[in-house]
PDB file of C-alpha atoms in Angstrom:
ATOM      1  CA  MET A 752     108.676 102.065  50.797  1.00 78.00           C
ATOM      2  CA  ASN A 753     111.368 103.983  52.631  1.00 91.00           C
ATOM      3  CA  GLU A 754     113.437 103.033  55.684  1.00 93.00           C
ATOM      4  CA  ARG A 755     111.036 104.696  58.172  1.00 94.00           C
ATOM      5  CA  PHE A 756     108.068 102.872  56.664  1.00 92.00           C
ATOM      6  CA  THR A 757     109.887  99.528  56.807  1.00 93.00           C
ATOM      7  CA  LYS A 758     110.956 100.191  60.406  1.00 95.00           C
ATOM      8  CA  GLY A 759     107.365 101.111  61.263  1.00 94.00           C
ATOM      9  CA  LEU A 760     106.010  97.911  59.750  1.00 93.00           C
ATOM     10  CA  GLU A 761     108.457  95.876  61.797  1.00 93.00           C
ATOM     11  CA  ALA A 762     107.360  97.689  64.967  1.00 95.00           C
ATOM     12  CA  ILE A 763     103.674  97.139  64.172  1.00 94.00           C
ATOM     13  CA  LYS A 764     104.249  93.396  64.018  1.00 94.00           C
ATOM     14  CA  GLN A 765     104.873  93.383  67.778  1.00 94.00           C
ATOM     15  CA  TYR A 766     101.260  94.493  68.250  1.00 95.00           C
ATOM     16  CA  VAL A 767      99.298  92.803  65.455  1.00 94.00           C
ATOM     17  CA  THR A 768      99.406  89.643  63.377  1.00 91.00           C
ATOM     18  CA  GLU A 769     101.105  89.575  59.975  1.00 90.00           C
ATOM     19  CA  GLU A 770      97.656  89.529  58.362  1.00 90.00           C
ATOM     20  CA  GLU A 771      96.508  92.571  60.318  1.00 89.00           C
ATOM     21  CA  ALA A 772      99.696  94.462  59.416  1.00 88.00           C
ATOM     22  CA  ALA A 773      99.060  93.733  55.737  1.00 87.00           C
ATOM     23  CA  ARG A 774      95.404  94.735  56.106  1.00 86.00           C
ATOM     24  CA  MET A 775      96.440  98.034  57.714  1.00 81.00           C
ATOM     25  CA  ILE A 776      98.328  98.917  54.556  1.00 78.00           C
ATOM     26  CA  GLU A 777      95.991  97.478  51.950  1.00 81.00           C
ATOM     27  CA  SER A 778      92.589  98.510  53.284  1.00 76.00           C
ATOM     28  CA  ASP A 779      92.904 102.065  54.483  1.00 80.00           C
ATOM     29  CA  ALA A 780      89.348 103.350  54.967  1.00 83.00           C
ATOM     30  CA  LEU A 781      90.512 106.982  54.783  1.00 86.00           C
ATOM     31  CA  ALA A 782      92.746 106.634  51.710  1.00 84.00           C
ATOM     32  CA  ASP A 783      90.290 108.451  49.458  1.00 90.00           C
ATOM     33  CA  ILE A 784      90.288 111.641  51.552  1.00 93.00           C
ATOM     34  CA  ALA A 785      93.615 111.425  53.408  1.00 91.00           C
ATOM     35  CA  PRO A 786      95.951 109.116  51.495  1.00 86.00           C
ATOM     36  CA  ASP A 787      99.013 110.136  53.516  1.00 90.00           C
ATOM     37  CA  LEU A 788      97.539 109.469  56.967  1.00 91.00           C
ATOM     38  CA  ARG A 789      98.320 105.733  57.005  1.00 90.00           C
ATOM     39  CA  LYS A 790     101.877 106.454  55.835  1.00 90.00           C
ATOM     40  CA  MET A 791     102.264 109.049  58.617  1.00 92.00           C
ATOM     41  CA  ILE A 792     101.023 106.597  61.236  1.00 92.00           C
ATOM     42  CA  ILE A 793     103.372 103.857  60.108  1.00 92.00           C
ATOM     43  CA  GLU A 794     106.421 106.076  59.554  1.00 94.00           C
ATOM     44  CA  PHE A 795     106.088 108.466  62.471  1.00 95.00           C
ATOM     45  CA  ALA A 796     104.137 106.676  65.197  1.00 95.00           C
ATOM     46  CA  TYR A 797     105.581 103.218  64.637  1.00 95.00           C
ATOM     47  CA  GLY A 798     108.796 103.892  62.735  1.00 95.00           C
ATOM     48  CA  ASP A 799     110.024 106.804  64.846  1.00 96.00           C
ATOM     49  CA  VAL A 800     108.246 106.579  68.203  1.00 96.00           C
ATOM     50  CA  TYR A 801     107.375 102.901  68.805  1.00 96.00           C
ATOM     51  CA  SER A 802     110.853 101.902  67.599  1.00 95.00           C
ATOM     52  CA  ARG A 803     112.629 103.936  70.268  1.00 95.00           C
ATOM     53  CA  PRO A 804     114.639 102.042  72.876  1.00 95.00           C
ATOM     54  CA  GLY A 805     113.812 102.098  76.573  1.00 96.00           C
ATOM     55  CA  LEU A 806     110.413 100.405  76.775  1.00 97.00           C
ATOM     56  CA  ASP A 807     109.354  96.895  75.899  1.00 97.00           C
ATOM     57  CA  ALA A 808     106.267  96.314  73.752  1.00 96.00           C
ATOM     58  CA  LYS A 809     104.004  95.610  76.751  1.00 97.00           C
ATOM     59  CA  SER A 810     105.000  98.795  78.568  1.00 97.00           C
ATOM     60  CA  ARG A 811     104.641 100.854  75.418  1.00 97.00           C
ATOM     61  CA  ALA A 812     101.190  99.360  74.771  1.00 97.00           C
ATOM     62  CA  LEU A 813     100.080 100.209  78.313  1.00 97.00           C
ATOM     63  CA  VAL A 814     101.201 103.825  77.914  1.00 97.00           C
ATOM     64  CA  VAL A 815      99.319 104.130  74.621  1.00 98.00           C
ATOM     65  CA  ILE A 816      96.146 102.555  76.032  1.00 98.00           C
ATOM     66  CA  THR A 817      96.075 105.037  78.890  1.00 97.00           C
ATOM     67  CA  ALA A 818      96.776 107.923  76.525  1.00 97.00           C
ATOM     68  CA  VAL A 819      93.870 107.146  74.201  1.00 98.00           C
ATOM     69  CA  VAL A 820      91.551 106.527  77.155  1.00 98.00           C
ATOM     70  CA  THR A 821      92.365 109.941  78.614  1.00 97.00           C
ATOM     71  CA  GLN A 822      91.447 111.454  75.245  1.00 97.00           C
ATOM     72  CA  GLY A 823      88.090 109.657  75.250  1.00 95.00           C
ATOM     73  CA  ALA A 824      88.982 108.053  71.907  1.00 96.00           C
ATOM     74  CA  ALA A 825      86.761 104.952  71.952  1.00 96.00           C
ATOM     75  CA  PRO A 826      87.688 103.363  68.585  1.00 95.00           C
ATOM     76  CA  GLN A 827      91.395 103.811  69.309  1.00 96.00           C
ATOM     77  CA  THR A 828      90.914 102.455  72.839  1.00 98.00           C
ATOM     78  CA  LYS A 829      89.534  99.232  71.390  1.00 97.00           C
ATOM     79  CA  THR A 830      92.325  99.022  68.818  1.00 96.00           C
ATOM     80  CA  HIS A 831      95.082  99.597  71.343  1.00 97.00           C
ATOM     81  CA  ILE A 832      93.663  97.192  73.926  1.00 98.00           C
ATOM     82  CA  GLN A 833      93.656  94.528  71.204  1.00 97.00           C
ATOM     83  CA  ARG A 834      97.227  95.430  70.284  1.00 96.00           C
ATOM     84  CA  GLY A 835      98.287  95.430  73.928  1.00 98.00           C
ATOM     85  CA  LEU A 836      96.936  91.915  74.423  1.00 98.00           C
ATOM     86  CA  HIS A 837      98.806  90.829  71.290  1.00 97.00           C
ATOM     87  CA  ALA A 838     101.971  92.390  72.728  1.00 97.00           C
ATOM     88  CA  GLY A 839     101.584  90.274  75.871  1.00 97.00           C
ATOM     89  CA  LEU A 840      99.511  92.326  78.289  1.00 98.00           C
ATOM     90  CA  THR A 841      97.120  90.326  80.431  1.00 98.00           C
ATOM     91  CA  GLN A 842      93.500  91.268  80.941  1.00 98.00           C
ATOM     92  CA  THR A 843      94.327  91.995  84.583  1.00 98.00           C
ATOM     93  CA  GLU A 844      97.108  94.410  83.596  1.00 98.00           C
ATOM     94  CA  VAL A 845      94.758  96.271  81.244  1.00 98.00           C
ATOM     95  CA  VAL A 846      92.004  96.525  83.872  1.00 98.00           C
ATOM     96  CA  GLU A 847      94.378  97.642  86.633  1.00 98.00           C
ATOM     97  CA  ALA A 848      95.961 100.282  84.394  1.00 98.00           C
ATOM     98  CA  LEU A 849      92.498 101.627  83.594  1.00 98.00           C
ATOM     99  CA  LEU A 850      91.505 101.681  87.252  1.00 98.00           C
ATOM    100  CA  GLN A 851      94.643 103.707  88.013  1.00 98.00           C
ATOM    101  CA  LEU A 852      93.207 106.449  85.802  1.00 98.00           C
ATOM    102  CA  VAL A 853      90.094 107.055  87.932  1.00 98.00           C
ATOM    103  CA  PRO A 854      91.610 109.809  90.137  1.00 98.00           C
ATOM    104  CA  TYR A 855      93.010 111.601  87.093  1.00 97.00           C
ATOM    105  CA  ILE A 856      90.287 111.385  84.451  1.00 97.00           C
ATOM    106  CA  GLY A 857      87.202 110.317  86.402  1.00 97.00           C
ATOM    107  CA  PHE A 858      84.799 107.444  86.594  1.00 98.00           C
ATOM    108  CA  PRO A 859      82.859 108.005  83.338  1.00 97.00           C
ATOM    109  CA  ARG A 860      85.869 107.742  81.017  1.00 97.00           C
ATOM    110  CA  VAL A 861      87.274 104.787  82.929  1.00 98.00           C
ATOM    111  CA  GLN A 862      83.898 103.053  82.949  1.00 98.00           C
ATOM    112  CA  ASN A 863      83.639 103.586  79.182  1.00 98.00           C
ATOM    113  CA  ALA A 864      87.148 102.173  78.714  1.00 98.00           C
ATOM    114  CA  LEU A 865      86.367  99.164  80.908  1.00 98.00           C
ATOM    115  CA  THR A 866      83.244  98.503  78.841  1.00 98.00           C
ATOM    116  CA  ILE A 867      85.394  98.534  75.706  1.00 98.00           C
ATOM    117  CA  ALA A 868      87.966  96.270  77.395  1.00 98.00           C
ATOM    118  CA  GLN A 869      85.201  93.846  78.360  1.00 98.00           C
ATOM    119  CA  GLN A 870      84.066  93.708  74.714  1.00 98.00           C
ATOM    120  CA  VAL A 871      87.635  93.059  73.538  1.00 98.00           C
ATOM    121  CA  PHE A 872      88.131  90.325  76.148  1.00 98.00           C
ATOM    122  CA  THR A 873      84.864  88.664  75.106  1.00 97.00           C
ATOM    123  CA  GLU A 874      85.765  88.820  71.399  1.00 95.00           C
ATOM    124  CA  LYS A 875      89.181  87.337  72.150  1.00 87.00           C
ATOM    125  CA  SER A 876      87.711  84.360  74.041  1.00 78.00           C
TER     126      SER A 876
END
């Protein structure tokens, strides 16, 4: 483990439980075909980008949720809504952020994201 990896792991812990952070490292479903992907995510995304100053964890989570929704990335939308709730976002904040996207990305993508959010909220209850 290098400094970027360690920094990334610390950043991840703002968005997931200790157990989930450990699981992210230990059970990488793509390790057999892309063994460096998980390392890249932890070092670059979390170690370099998420660790930057200027935004708190909730704000950063909201930005990421809207980014993955605009891409139509359903699995990542679910993951990042879960992480946003862990970082302190409320269900209302998630829903309102998604509704703000309607004029920019359209009803279908927002409706899909709201359906995913509803599933996450139900699982969390």
